[in-house]
Amino acid sequence: MKYWQFVNWEPAPIESALRSRVAVAIAAYESGDKNAIKEYYKQSATMETLKNPVVKIGGWAFSLREFCRVYWVKVRYYGIMELYAPNKSAIYSVLGKYHVLKIQEVEQ
């Protein structure tokens, strides 16, 4: 699990951040539950998480980039965006099927 302090002052204790939804999902994924990150994205992801897969909680930042694939998504009204998600259904759950015109995975 990758996390770091992103504030200059004394953040909340790391123990409280490790009990957050994202930290529990990362720990479950690393323990072998491969659906934990997908479930986190379906339930708790936002547009900001899709654009930059870093979740900030209590002065601590947790990286989700290693669990994500890169997609180019053509969206109604906004053009093409580069988004990070574990699968296409996570993108649909945040944006909705109406707004997504096309999803193309980008090979890295």
PDB file of C-alpha atoms in Angstrom:
ATOM      1  CA  MET A   1       0.000   0.000   0.000  1.00  0.00           C
ATOM      2  CA  LYS A   2       1.435   3.330  -1.066  1.00  0.00           C
ATOM      3  CA  TYR A   3       0.571   6.361   1.041  1.00  0.00           C
ATOM      4  CA  TRP A   4       2.281   9.605   1.988  1.00  0.00           C
ATOM      5  CA  GLN A   5       1.712  12.781   3.943  1.00  0.00           C
ATOM      6  CA  PHE A   6       0.690  15.645   1.637  1.00  0.00           C
ATOM      7  CA  VAL A   7       0.268  18.497   4.143  1.00  0.00           C
ATOM      8  CA  ASN A   8       2.908  20.625   5.866  1.00  0.00           C
ATOM      9  CA  TRP A   9       1.302  20.444   9.298  1.00  0.00           C
ATOM     10  CA  GLU A  10       0.782  17.460  11.595  1.00  0.00           C
ATOM     11  CA  PRO A  11      -1.911  15.288   9.932  1.00  0.00           C
ATOM     12  CA  ALA A  12      -4.387  13.000  11.661  1.00  0.00           C
ATOM     13  CA  PRO A  13      -2.834   9.796  12.979  1.00  0.00           C
ATOM     14  CA  ILE A  14      -2.168   7.285  10.216  1.00  0.00           C
ATOM     15  CA  GLU A  15      -4.179   4.669  12.126  1.00  0.00           C
ATOM     16  CA  SER A  16      -7.391   6.614  11.495  1.00  0.00           C
ATOM     17  CA  ALA A  17      -6.587   6.955   7.774  1.00  0.00           C
ATOM     18  CA  LEU A  18      -5.836   3.229   7.544  1.00  0.00           C
ATOM     19  CA  ARG A  19      -9.419   2.518   8.683  1.00  0.00           C
ATOM     20  CA  SER A  20     -10.842   4.506   5.766  1.00  0.00           C
ATOM     21  CA  ARG A  21     -12.782   2.849   2.961  1.00  0.00           C
ATOM     22  CA  VAL A  22      -9.970   3.205   0.420  1.00  0.00           C
ATOM     23  CA  ALA A  23      -7.272   1.845   2.744  1.00  0.00           C
ATOM     24  CA  VAL A  24      -9.433  -1.158   3.639  1.00  0.00           C
ATOM     25  CA  ALA A  25     -10.053  -1.827  -0.077  1.00  0.00           C
ATOM     26  CA  ILE A  26      -6.323  -1.645  -0.877  1.00  0.00           C
ATOM     27  CA  ALA A  27      -5.462  -3.964   2.026  1.00  0.00           C
ATOM     28  CA  ALA A  28      -8.144  -6.453   0.922  1.00  0.00           C
ATOM     29  CA  TYR A  29      -6.813  -6.364  -2.647  1.00  0.00           C
ATOM     30  CA  GLU A  30      -3.281  -7.024  -1.436  1.00  0.00           C
ATOM     31  CA  SER A  31      -4.594  -9.916   0.695  1.00  0.00           C
ATOM     32  CA  GLY A  32      -6.073 -11.576  -2.372  1.00  0.00           C
ATOM     33  CA  ASP A  33      -9.576 -10.105  -2.794  1.00  0.00           C
ATOM     34  CA  LYS A  34      -9.269  -8.930  -6.406  1.00  0.00           C
ATOM     35  CA  ASN A  35     -12.743  -7.345  -6.413  1.00  0.00           C
ATOM     36  CA  ALA A  36     -12.088  -4.971  -3.496  1.00  0.00           C
ATOM     37  CA  ILE A  37     -10.798  -2.084  -5.637  1.00  0.00           C
ATOM     38  CA  LYS A  38     -13.591  -2.561  -8.191  1.00  0.00           C
ATOM     39  CA  GLU A  39     -16.202  -2.382  -5.431  1.00  0.00           C
ATOM     40  CA  TYR A  40     -14.560   0.742  -4.002  1.00  0.00           C
ATOM     41  CA  TYR A  41     -14.759   2.434  -7.403  1.00  0.00           C
ATOM     42  CA  LYS A  42     -18.398   1.439  -7.908  1.00  0.00           C
ATOM     43  CA  GLN A  43     -19.446   2.736  -4.483  1.00  0.00           C
ATOM     44  CA  SER A  44     -17.140   5.640  -3.659  1.00  0.00           C
ATOM     45  CA  ALA A  45     -15.291   6.918  -6.711  1.00  0.00           C
ATOM     46  CA  THR A  46     -15.810  10.436  -8.028  1.00  0.00           C
ATOM     47  CA  MET A  47     -14.838  12.218 -11.216  1.00  0.00           C
ATOM     48  CA  GLU A  48     -11.749  13.511  -9.404  1.00  0.00           C
ATOM     49  CA  THR A  49     -10.718   9.931  -8.558  1.00  0.00           C
ATOM     50  CA  LEU A  50     -11.096   8.943 -12.212  1.00  0.00           C
ATOM     51  CA  LYS A  51      -8.935  11.861 -13.379  1.00  0.00           C
ATOM     52  CA  ASN A  52      -6.255  11.477 -10.691  1.00  0.00           C
ATOM     53  CA  PRO A  53      -6.300   8.113  -8.864  1.00  0.00           C
ATOM     54  CA  VAL A  54      -5.114   9.501  -5.533  1.00  0.00           C
ATOM     55  CA  VAL A  55      -7.482   9.625  -2.550  1.00  0.00           C
ATOM     56  CA  LYS A  56      -6.682  12.188   0.171  1.00  0.00           C
ATOM     57  CA  ILE A  57      -7.889  11.545   3.721  1.00  0.00           C
ATOM     58  CA  GLY A  58      -6.884  13.387   6.883  1.00  0.00           C
ATOM     59  CA  GLY A  59      -3.602  14.722   5.501  1.00  0.00           C
ATOM     60  CA  TRP A  60      -2.625  11.365   3.973  1.00  0.00           C
ATOM     61  CA  ALA A  61      -2.787  10.422   0.290  1.00  0.00           C
ATOM     62  CA  PHE A  62      -3.373   6.882  -0.978  1.00  0.00           C
ATOM     63  CA  SER A  63      -2.408   5.974  -4.541  1.00  0.00           C
ATOM     64  CA  LEU A  64      -4.707   3.785  -6.633  1.00  0.00           C
ATOM     65  CA  ARG A  65      -2.714   4.147  -9.856  1.00  0.00           C
ATOM     66  CA  GLU A  66      -1.141   0.685  -9.671  1.00  0.00           C
ATOM     67  CA  PHE A  67      -4.626  -0.911  -9.634  1.00  0.00           C
ATOM     68  CA  CYS A  68      -5.980   1.094 -12.572  1.00  0.00           C
ATOM     69  CA  ARG A  69      -5.936   0.919 -16.336  1.00  0.00           C
ATOM     70  CA  VAL A  70      -5.783   4.005 -18.523  1.00  0.00           C
ATOM     71  CA  TYR A  71      -8.789   4.796 -20.711  1.00  0.00           C
ATOM     72  CA  TRP A  72      -9.627   7.489 -23.218  1.00  0.00           C
ATOM     73  CA  VAL A  73     -13.282   8.258 -22.790  1.00  0.00           C
ATOM     74  CA  LYS A  74     -15.339  10.234 -25.277  1.00  0.00           C
ATOM     75  CA  VAL A  75     -18.026  11.982 -23.267  1.00  0.00           C
ATOM     76  CA  ARG A  76     -21.104  13.844 -24.426  1.00  0.00           C
ATOM     77  CA  TYR A  77     -20.531  17.637 -24.149  1.00  0.00           C
ATOM     78  CA  TYR A  78     -16.923  17.426 -22.834  1.00  0.00           C
ATOM     79  CA  GLY A  79     -14.934  15.712 -25.583  1.00  0.00           C
ATOM     80  CA  ILE A  80     -12.231  13.145 -24.851  1.00  0.00           C
ATOM     81  CA  MET A  81     -10.759  12.673 -21.370  1.00  0.00           C
ATOM     82  CA  GLU A  82      -8.009  10.423 -20.035  1.00  0.00           C
ATOM     83  CA  LEU A  83      -9.372   8.520 -17.037  1.00  0.00           C
ATOM     84  CA  TYR A  84      -7.979   5.893 -14.661  1.00  0.00           C
ATOM     85  CA  ALA A  85     -10.174   3.024 -13.471  1.00  0.00           C
ATOM     86  CA  PRO A  86      -9.866  -0.701 -12.741  1.00  0.00           C
ATOM     87  CA  ASN A  87     -12.458  -1.486 -15.462  1.00  0.00           C
ATOM     88  CA  LYS A  88     -14.994   0.140 -17.775  1.00  0.00           C
ATOM     89  CA  SER A  89     -17.943  -0.436 -15.461  1.00  0.00           C
ATOM     90  CA  ALA A  90     -16.315   1.814 -12.844  1.00  0.00           C
ATOM     91  CA  ILE A  91     -16.340   4.635 -15.401  1.00  0.00           C
ATOM     92  CA  TYR A  92     -19.981   3.975 -16.237  1.00  0.00           C
ATOM     93  CA  SER A  93     -20.913   3.961 -12.536  1.00  0.00           C
ATOM     94  CA  VAL A  94     -19.462   7.460 -12.058  1.00  0.00           C
ATOM     95  CA  LEU A  95     -20.385   9.119 -15.361  1.00  0.00           C
ATOM     96  CA  GLY A  96     -23.523   7.210 -16.301  1.00  0.00           C
ATOM     97  CA  LYS A  97     -24.156   5.348 -19.558  1.00  0.00           C
ATOM     98  CA  TYR A  98     -25.929   8.316 -21.133  1.00  0.00           C
ATOM     99  CA  HIS A  99     -22.870  10.587 -21.011  1.00  0.00           C
ATOM    100  CA  VAL A 100     -20.289   8.028 -22.179  1.00  0.00           C
ATOM    101  CA  LEU A 101     -20.119   7.684 -25.959  1.00  0.00           C
ATOM    102  CA  LYS A 102     -17.004   5.514 -26.292  1.00  0.00           C
ATOM    103  CA  ILE A 103     -14.325   4.001 -24.040  1.00  0.00           C
ATOM    104  CA  GLN A 104     -10.954   2.953 -25.443  1.00  0.00           C
ATOM    105  CA  GLU A 105      -8.256   1.330 -23.287  1.00  0.00           C
ATOM    106  CA  VAL A 106      -4.787   2.793 -23.786  1.00  0.00           C
ATOM    107  CA  GLU A 107      -1.895   0.337 -23.822  1.00  0.00           C
ATOM    108  CA  GLN A 108       1.016   1.320 -21.641  1.00  0.00           C
TER     109      GLN A 108
END
